[in-house]
mmCIF file of C-alpha atoms in Angstrom:
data_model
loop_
_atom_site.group_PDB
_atom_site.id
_atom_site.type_symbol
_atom_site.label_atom_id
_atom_site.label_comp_id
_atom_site.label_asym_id
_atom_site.label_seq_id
_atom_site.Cartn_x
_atom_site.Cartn_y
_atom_site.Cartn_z
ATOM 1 C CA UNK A 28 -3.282 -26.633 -17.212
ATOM 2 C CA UNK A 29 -2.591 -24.493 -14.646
ATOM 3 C CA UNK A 30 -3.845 -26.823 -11.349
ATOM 4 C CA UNK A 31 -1.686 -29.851 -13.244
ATOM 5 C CA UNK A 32 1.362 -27.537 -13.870
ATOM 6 C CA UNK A 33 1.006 -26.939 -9.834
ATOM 7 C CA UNK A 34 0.820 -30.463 -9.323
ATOM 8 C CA UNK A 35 4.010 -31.493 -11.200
ATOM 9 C CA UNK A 36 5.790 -29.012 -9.104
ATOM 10 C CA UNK A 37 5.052 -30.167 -6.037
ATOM 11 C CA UNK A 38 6.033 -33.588 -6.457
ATOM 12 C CA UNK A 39 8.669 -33.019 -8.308
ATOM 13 C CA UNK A 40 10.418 -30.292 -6.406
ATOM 14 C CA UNK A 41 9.351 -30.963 -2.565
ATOM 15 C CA UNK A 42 8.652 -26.847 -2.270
ATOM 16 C CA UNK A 43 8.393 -25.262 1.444
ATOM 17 C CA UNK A 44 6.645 -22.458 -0.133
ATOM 18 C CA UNK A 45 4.460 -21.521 -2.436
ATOM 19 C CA UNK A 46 4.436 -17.719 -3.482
ATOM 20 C CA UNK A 47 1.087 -16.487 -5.539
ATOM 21 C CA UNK A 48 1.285 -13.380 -8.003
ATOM 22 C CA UNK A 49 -2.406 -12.204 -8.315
ATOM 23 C CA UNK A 50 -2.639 -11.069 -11.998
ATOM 24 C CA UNK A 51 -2.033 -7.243 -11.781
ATOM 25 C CA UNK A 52 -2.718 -4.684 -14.562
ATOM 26 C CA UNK A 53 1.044 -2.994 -15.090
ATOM 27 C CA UNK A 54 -0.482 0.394 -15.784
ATOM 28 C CA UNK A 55 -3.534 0.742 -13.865
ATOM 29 C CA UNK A 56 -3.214 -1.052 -10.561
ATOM 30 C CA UNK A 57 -6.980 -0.706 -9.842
ATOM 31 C CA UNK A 58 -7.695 -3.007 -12.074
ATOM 32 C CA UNK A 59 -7.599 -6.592 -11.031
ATOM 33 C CA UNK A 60 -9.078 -10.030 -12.768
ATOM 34 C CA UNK A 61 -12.009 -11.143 -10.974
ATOM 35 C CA UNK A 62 -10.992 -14.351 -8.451
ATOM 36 C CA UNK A 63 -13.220 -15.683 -5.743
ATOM 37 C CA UNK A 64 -11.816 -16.050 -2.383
ATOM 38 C CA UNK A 65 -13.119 -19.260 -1.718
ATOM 39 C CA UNK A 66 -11.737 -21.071 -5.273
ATOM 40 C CA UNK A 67 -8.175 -19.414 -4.286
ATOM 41 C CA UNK A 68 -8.972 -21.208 -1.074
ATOM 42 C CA UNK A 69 -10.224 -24.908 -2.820
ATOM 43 C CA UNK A 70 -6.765 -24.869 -4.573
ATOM 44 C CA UNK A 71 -4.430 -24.081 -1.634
ATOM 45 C CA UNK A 72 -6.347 -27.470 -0.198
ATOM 46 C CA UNK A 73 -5.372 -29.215 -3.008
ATOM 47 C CA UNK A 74 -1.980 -28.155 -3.037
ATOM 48 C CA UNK A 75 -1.393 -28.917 0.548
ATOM 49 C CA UNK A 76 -2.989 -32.396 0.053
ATOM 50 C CA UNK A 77 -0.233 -32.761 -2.189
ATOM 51 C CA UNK A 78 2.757 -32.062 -0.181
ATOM 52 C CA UNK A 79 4.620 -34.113 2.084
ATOM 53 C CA UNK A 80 5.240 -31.268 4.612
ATOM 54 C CA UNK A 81 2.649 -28.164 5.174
ATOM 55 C CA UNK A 82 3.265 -25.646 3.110
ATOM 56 C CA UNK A 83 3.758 -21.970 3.217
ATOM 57 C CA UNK A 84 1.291 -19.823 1.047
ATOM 58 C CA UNK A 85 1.971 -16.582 0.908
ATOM 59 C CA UNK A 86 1.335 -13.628 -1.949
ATOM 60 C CA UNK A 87 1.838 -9.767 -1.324
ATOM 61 C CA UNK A 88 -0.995 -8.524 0.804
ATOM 62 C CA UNK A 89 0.699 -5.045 1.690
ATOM 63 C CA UNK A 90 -2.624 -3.208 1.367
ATOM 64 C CA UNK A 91 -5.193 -5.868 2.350
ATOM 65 C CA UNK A 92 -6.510 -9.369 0.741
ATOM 66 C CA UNK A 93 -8.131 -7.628 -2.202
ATOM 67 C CA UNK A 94 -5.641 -8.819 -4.537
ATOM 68 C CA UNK A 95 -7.509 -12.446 -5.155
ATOM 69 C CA UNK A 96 -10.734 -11.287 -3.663
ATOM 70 C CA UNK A 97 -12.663 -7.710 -5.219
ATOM 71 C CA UNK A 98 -14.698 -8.467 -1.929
ATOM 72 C CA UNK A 99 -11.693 -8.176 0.512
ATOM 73 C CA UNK A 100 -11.189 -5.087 2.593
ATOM 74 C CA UNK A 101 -8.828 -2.353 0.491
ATOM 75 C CA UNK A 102 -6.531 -0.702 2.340
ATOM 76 C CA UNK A 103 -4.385 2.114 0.900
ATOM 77 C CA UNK A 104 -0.559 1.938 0.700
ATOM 78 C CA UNK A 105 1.207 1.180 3.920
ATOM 79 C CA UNK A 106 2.665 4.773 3.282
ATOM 80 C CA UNK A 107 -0.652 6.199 4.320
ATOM 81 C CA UNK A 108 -0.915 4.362 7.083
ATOM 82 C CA UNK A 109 2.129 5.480 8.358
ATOM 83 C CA UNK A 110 0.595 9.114 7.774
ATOM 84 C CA UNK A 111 -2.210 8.497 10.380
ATOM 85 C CA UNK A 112 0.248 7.764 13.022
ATOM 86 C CA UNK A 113 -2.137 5.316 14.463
ATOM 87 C CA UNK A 114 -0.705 2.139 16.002
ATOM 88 C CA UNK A 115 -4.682 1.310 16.232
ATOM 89 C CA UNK A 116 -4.993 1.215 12.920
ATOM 90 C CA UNK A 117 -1.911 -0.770 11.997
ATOM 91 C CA UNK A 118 -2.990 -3.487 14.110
ATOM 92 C CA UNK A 119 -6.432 -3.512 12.722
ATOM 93 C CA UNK A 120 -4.866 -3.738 9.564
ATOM 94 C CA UNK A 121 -2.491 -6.563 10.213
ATOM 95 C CA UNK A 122 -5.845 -8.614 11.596
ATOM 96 C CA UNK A 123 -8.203 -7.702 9.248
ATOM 97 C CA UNK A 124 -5.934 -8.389 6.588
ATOM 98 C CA UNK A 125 -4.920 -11.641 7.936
ATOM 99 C CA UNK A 126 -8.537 -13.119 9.094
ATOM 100 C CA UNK A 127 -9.532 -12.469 4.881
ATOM 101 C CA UNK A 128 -6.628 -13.722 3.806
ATOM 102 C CA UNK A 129 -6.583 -16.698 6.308
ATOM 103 C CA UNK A 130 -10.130 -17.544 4.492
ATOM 104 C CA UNK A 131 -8.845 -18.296 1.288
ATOM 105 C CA UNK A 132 -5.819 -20.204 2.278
ATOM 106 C CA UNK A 133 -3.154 -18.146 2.904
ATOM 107 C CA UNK A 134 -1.040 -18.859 5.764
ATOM 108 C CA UNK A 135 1.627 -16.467 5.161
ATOM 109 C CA UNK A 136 2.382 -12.382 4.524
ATOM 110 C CA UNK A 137 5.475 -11.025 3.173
ATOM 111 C CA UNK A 138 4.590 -7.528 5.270
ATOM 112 C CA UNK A 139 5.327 -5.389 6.329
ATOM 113 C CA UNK A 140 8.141 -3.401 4.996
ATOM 114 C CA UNK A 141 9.395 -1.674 7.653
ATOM 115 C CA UNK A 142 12.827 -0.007 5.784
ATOM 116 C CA UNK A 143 13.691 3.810 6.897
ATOM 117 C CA UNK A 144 15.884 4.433 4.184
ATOM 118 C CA UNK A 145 13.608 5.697 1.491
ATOM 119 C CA UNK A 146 15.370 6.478 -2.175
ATOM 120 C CA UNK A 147 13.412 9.397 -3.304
ATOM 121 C CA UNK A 148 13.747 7.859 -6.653
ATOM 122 C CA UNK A 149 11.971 4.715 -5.044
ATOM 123 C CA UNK A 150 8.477 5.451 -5.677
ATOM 124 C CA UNK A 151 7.570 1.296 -4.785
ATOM 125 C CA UNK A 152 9.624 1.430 -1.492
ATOM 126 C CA UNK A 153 8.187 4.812 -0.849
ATOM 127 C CA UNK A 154 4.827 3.152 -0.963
ATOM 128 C CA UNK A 155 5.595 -0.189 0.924
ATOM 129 C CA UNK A 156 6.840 1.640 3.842
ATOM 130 C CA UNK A 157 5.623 3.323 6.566
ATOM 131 C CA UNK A 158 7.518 6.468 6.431
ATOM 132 C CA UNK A 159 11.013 7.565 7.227
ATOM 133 C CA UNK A 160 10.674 8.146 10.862
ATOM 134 C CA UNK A 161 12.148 4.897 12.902
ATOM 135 C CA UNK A 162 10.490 5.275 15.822
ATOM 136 C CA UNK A 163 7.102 5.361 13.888
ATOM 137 C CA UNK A 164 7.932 2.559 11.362
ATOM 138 C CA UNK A 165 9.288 0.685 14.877
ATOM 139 C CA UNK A 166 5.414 0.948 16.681
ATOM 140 C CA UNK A 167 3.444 0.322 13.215
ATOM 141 C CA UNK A 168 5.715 -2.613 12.010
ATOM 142 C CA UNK A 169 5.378 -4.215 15.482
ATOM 143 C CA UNK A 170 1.430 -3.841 15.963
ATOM 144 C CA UNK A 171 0.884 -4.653 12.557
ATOM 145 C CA UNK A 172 2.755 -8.057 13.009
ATOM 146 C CA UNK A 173 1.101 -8.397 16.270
ATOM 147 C CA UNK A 174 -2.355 -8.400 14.553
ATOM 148 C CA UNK A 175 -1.003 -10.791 11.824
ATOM 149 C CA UNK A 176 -0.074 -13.223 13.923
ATOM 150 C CA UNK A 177 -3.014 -13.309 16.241
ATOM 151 C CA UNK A 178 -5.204 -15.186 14.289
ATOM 152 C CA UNK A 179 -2.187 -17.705 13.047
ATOM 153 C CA UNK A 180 -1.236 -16.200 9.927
ATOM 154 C CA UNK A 181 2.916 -15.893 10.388
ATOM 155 C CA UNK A 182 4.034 -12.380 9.542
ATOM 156 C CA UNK A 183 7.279 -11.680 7.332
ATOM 157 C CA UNK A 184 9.266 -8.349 8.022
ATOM 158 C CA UNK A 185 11.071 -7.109 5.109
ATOM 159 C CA UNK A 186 14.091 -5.737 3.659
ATOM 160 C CA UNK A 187 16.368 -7.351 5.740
ATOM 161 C CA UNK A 188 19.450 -5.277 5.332
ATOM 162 C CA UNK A 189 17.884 -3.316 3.077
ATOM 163 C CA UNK A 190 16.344 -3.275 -0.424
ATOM 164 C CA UNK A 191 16.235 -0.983 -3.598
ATOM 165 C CA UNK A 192 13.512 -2.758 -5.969
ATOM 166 C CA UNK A 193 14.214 -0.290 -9.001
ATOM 167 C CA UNK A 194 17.938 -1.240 -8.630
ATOM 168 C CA UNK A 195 18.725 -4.502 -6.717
ATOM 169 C CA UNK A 196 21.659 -2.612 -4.857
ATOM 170 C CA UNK A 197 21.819 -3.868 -1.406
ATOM 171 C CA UNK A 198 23.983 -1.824 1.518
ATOM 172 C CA UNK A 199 26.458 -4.424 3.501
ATOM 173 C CA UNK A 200 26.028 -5.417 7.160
ATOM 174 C CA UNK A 201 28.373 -2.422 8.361
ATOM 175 C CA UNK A 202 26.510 0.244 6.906
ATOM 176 C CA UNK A 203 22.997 -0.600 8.364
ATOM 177 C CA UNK A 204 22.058 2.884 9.998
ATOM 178 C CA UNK A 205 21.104 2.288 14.151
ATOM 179 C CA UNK A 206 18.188 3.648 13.776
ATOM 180 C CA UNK A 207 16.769 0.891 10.976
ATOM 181 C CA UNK A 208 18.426 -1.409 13.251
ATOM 182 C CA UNK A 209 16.329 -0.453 16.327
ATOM 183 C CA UNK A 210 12.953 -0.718 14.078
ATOM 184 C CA UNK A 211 14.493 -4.471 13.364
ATOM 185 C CA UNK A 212 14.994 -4.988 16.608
ATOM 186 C CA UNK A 213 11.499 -3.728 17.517
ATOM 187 C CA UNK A 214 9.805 -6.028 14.934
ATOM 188 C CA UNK A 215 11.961 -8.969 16.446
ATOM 189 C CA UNK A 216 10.668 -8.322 19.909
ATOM 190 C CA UNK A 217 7.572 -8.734 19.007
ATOM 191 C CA UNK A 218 7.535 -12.071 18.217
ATOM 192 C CA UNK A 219 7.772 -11.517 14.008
ATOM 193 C CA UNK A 220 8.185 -15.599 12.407
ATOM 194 C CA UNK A 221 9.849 -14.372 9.495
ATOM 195 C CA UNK A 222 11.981 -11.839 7.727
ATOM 196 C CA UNK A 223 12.757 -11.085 4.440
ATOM 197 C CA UNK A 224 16.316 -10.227 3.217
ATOM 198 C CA UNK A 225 17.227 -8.086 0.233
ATOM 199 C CA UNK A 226 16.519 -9.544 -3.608
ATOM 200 C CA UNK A 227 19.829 -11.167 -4.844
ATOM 201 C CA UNK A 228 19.521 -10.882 -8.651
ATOM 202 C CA UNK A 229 20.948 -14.423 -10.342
ATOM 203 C CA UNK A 230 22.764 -12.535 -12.902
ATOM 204 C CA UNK A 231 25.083 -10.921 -10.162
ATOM 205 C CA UNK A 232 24.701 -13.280 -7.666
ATOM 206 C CA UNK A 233 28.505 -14.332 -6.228
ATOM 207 C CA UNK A 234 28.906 -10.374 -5.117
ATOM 208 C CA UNK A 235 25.116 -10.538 -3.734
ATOM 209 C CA UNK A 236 24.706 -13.580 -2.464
ATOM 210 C CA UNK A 237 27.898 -12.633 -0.215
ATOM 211 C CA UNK A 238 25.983 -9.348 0.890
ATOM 212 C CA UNK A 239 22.665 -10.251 1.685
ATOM 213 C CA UNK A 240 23.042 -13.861 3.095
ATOM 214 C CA UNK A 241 26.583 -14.085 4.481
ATOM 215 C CA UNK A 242 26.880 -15.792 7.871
ATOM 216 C CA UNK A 243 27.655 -12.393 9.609
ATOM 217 C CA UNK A 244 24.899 -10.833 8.429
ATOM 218 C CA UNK A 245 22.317 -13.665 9.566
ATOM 219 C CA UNK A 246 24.333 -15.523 12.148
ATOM 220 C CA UNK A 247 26.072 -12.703 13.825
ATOM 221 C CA UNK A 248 23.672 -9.892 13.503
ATOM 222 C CA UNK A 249 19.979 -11.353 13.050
ATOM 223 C CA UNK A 250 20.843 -13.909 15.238
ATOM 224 C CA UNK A 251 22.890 -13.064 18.128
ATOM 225 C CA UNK A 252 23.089 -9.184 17.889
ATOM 226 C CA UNK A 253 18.928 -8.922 17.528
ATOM 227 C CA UNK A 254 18.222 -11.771 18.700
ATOM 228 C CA UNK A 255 15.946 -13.233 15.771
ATOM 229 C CA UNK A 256 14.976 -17.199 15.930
ATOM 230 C CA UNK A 257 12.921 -17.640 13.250
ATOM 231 C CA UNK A 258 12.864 -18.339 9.700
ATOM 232 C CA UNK A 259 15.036 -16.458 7.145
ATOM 233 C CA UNK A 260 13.893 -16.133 3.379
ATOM 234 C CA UNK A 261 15.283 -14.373 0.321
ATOM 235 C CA UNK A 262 13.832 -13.281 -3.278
ATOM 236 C CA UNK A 263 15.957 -14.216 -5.765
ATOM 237 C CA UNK A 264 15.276 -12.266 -9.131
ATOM 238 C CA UNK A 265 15.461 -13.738 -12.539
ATOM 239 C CA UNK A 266 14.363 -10.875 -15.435
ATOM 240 C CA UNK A 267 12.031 -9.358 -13.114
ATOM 241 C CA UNK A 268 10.681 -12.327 -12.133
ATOM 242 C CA UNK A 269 10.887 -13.450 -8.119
ATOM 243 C CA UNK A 270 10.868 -16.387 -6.547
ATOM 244 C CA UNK A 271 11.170 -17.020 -2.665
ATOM 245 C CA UNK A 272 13.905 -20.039 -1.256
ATOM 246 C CA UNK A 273 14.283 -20.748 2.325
ATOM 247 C CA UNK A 274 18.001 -20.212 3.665
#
């Protein structure tokens, strides 16, 4: 059911991208479905046999490719890797990560989160980020992606403004601090493919939608103010339930 249900969707709907939620246990994270690496990887062939034009396959790999494979390397939280202040180690986490996840098919990470503003109340952000120090989150973001990308997996920086999972309250393009711009403009420097902009929830999504996608924000600051030439993407959230369209 499930490989046909995949198969109806790409020929009806043409995707660009493909976005794969590993089968998490909502109260105790540790716990995962067993899911070989290399079946994950025979059904990304199929699926890209299918498409007219390669696609993107991407799934959340913030703390290694563990999530589809129990013999992946585990990393912790980026938020303890910004506590070792070791650009060594972010880089060695960005390739590791990549090379296992390369192996079963994916082509694509939605990582790192490299947002300053942390919400105390944010416990997820807290955990996807690196810390609140810019100039930290700026080095770790940028060697991470650098490892990504070295072994052709294309990286995706993320929250671009800015995001608040718990709330889906995005800030507008004026109120950006300069110092979360300078780790954006770090992570564009180093050659990220693609960023991430904040969630725009469907039920609200006139006063979002003009927030997180307008053509200031992307044209006139991700574009010509930091310089970014690569591809744009944003979450759109339907009762907790994301999905990933190309802009």
């Amino acid at each position: 059911t499930y490989q046909r249900n995949i198969n109806t969707l790409i020929g009806k709907y043409k995707p660009g991208a493909i976005f794969l939620k590993a089968n998490l246990d909502s109260v105790k994270l540790e716990i995962r479905n067993e899911f070989n690496g290399s079946k994950l990887h025979d059904e990304v062939v199929k699926m890209q046999n299918l498409s007219v034009i390669p696609l993107f396959i991407t799934t959340n790999f913030e703390s290694g490719a563990w999530y589809w494979d129990s013999k992946a390397t585990r990393f912790p939280f980026p938020l303890a890797l910004g506590a070792s202040l070791s650009r060594e180690f972010a880089y060695r986490q960005g390739k590791i990560t990549s090379v296992e996840a390369k192996a079963q098919g994916i082509n694509w990470l939605t990582a790192p989160a490299v947002n300053i503003s942390i919400d105390p109340d944010n416990t997820l952000l807290q955990l996807q980020s690196f810390g609140n120090d810019p100039v930290l989150s700026a080095d770790l973001g940028s060697r991470y992606i650098k490892g990504c990308q070295e072994v052709g997996i294309a990286a995706c920086m993320k929250f671009f403004p800015n995001e608040a999972p718990q709330t889906l309250l995005t800030v507008s393009p004026d109120e950006i601090a300069p110092d979360q711009l300078d780790v954006f403009k770090s992570c564009v420097d180093s050659g990220v493919l693609s960023i991430m902009g904040s969630p725009i929830d469907l039920t609200d999504y006139d006063k979002l939608h003009e927030r997180t996608i307008s053509e200031h924000l992307i044209s006139d600051m991700l574009r010509d103010r930091l310089g970014f030439n690569g591809l744009f993407v944003c979450k759109l959230v339907t009762s907790n339930k994301p999905d990933y369209v190309i802009e």
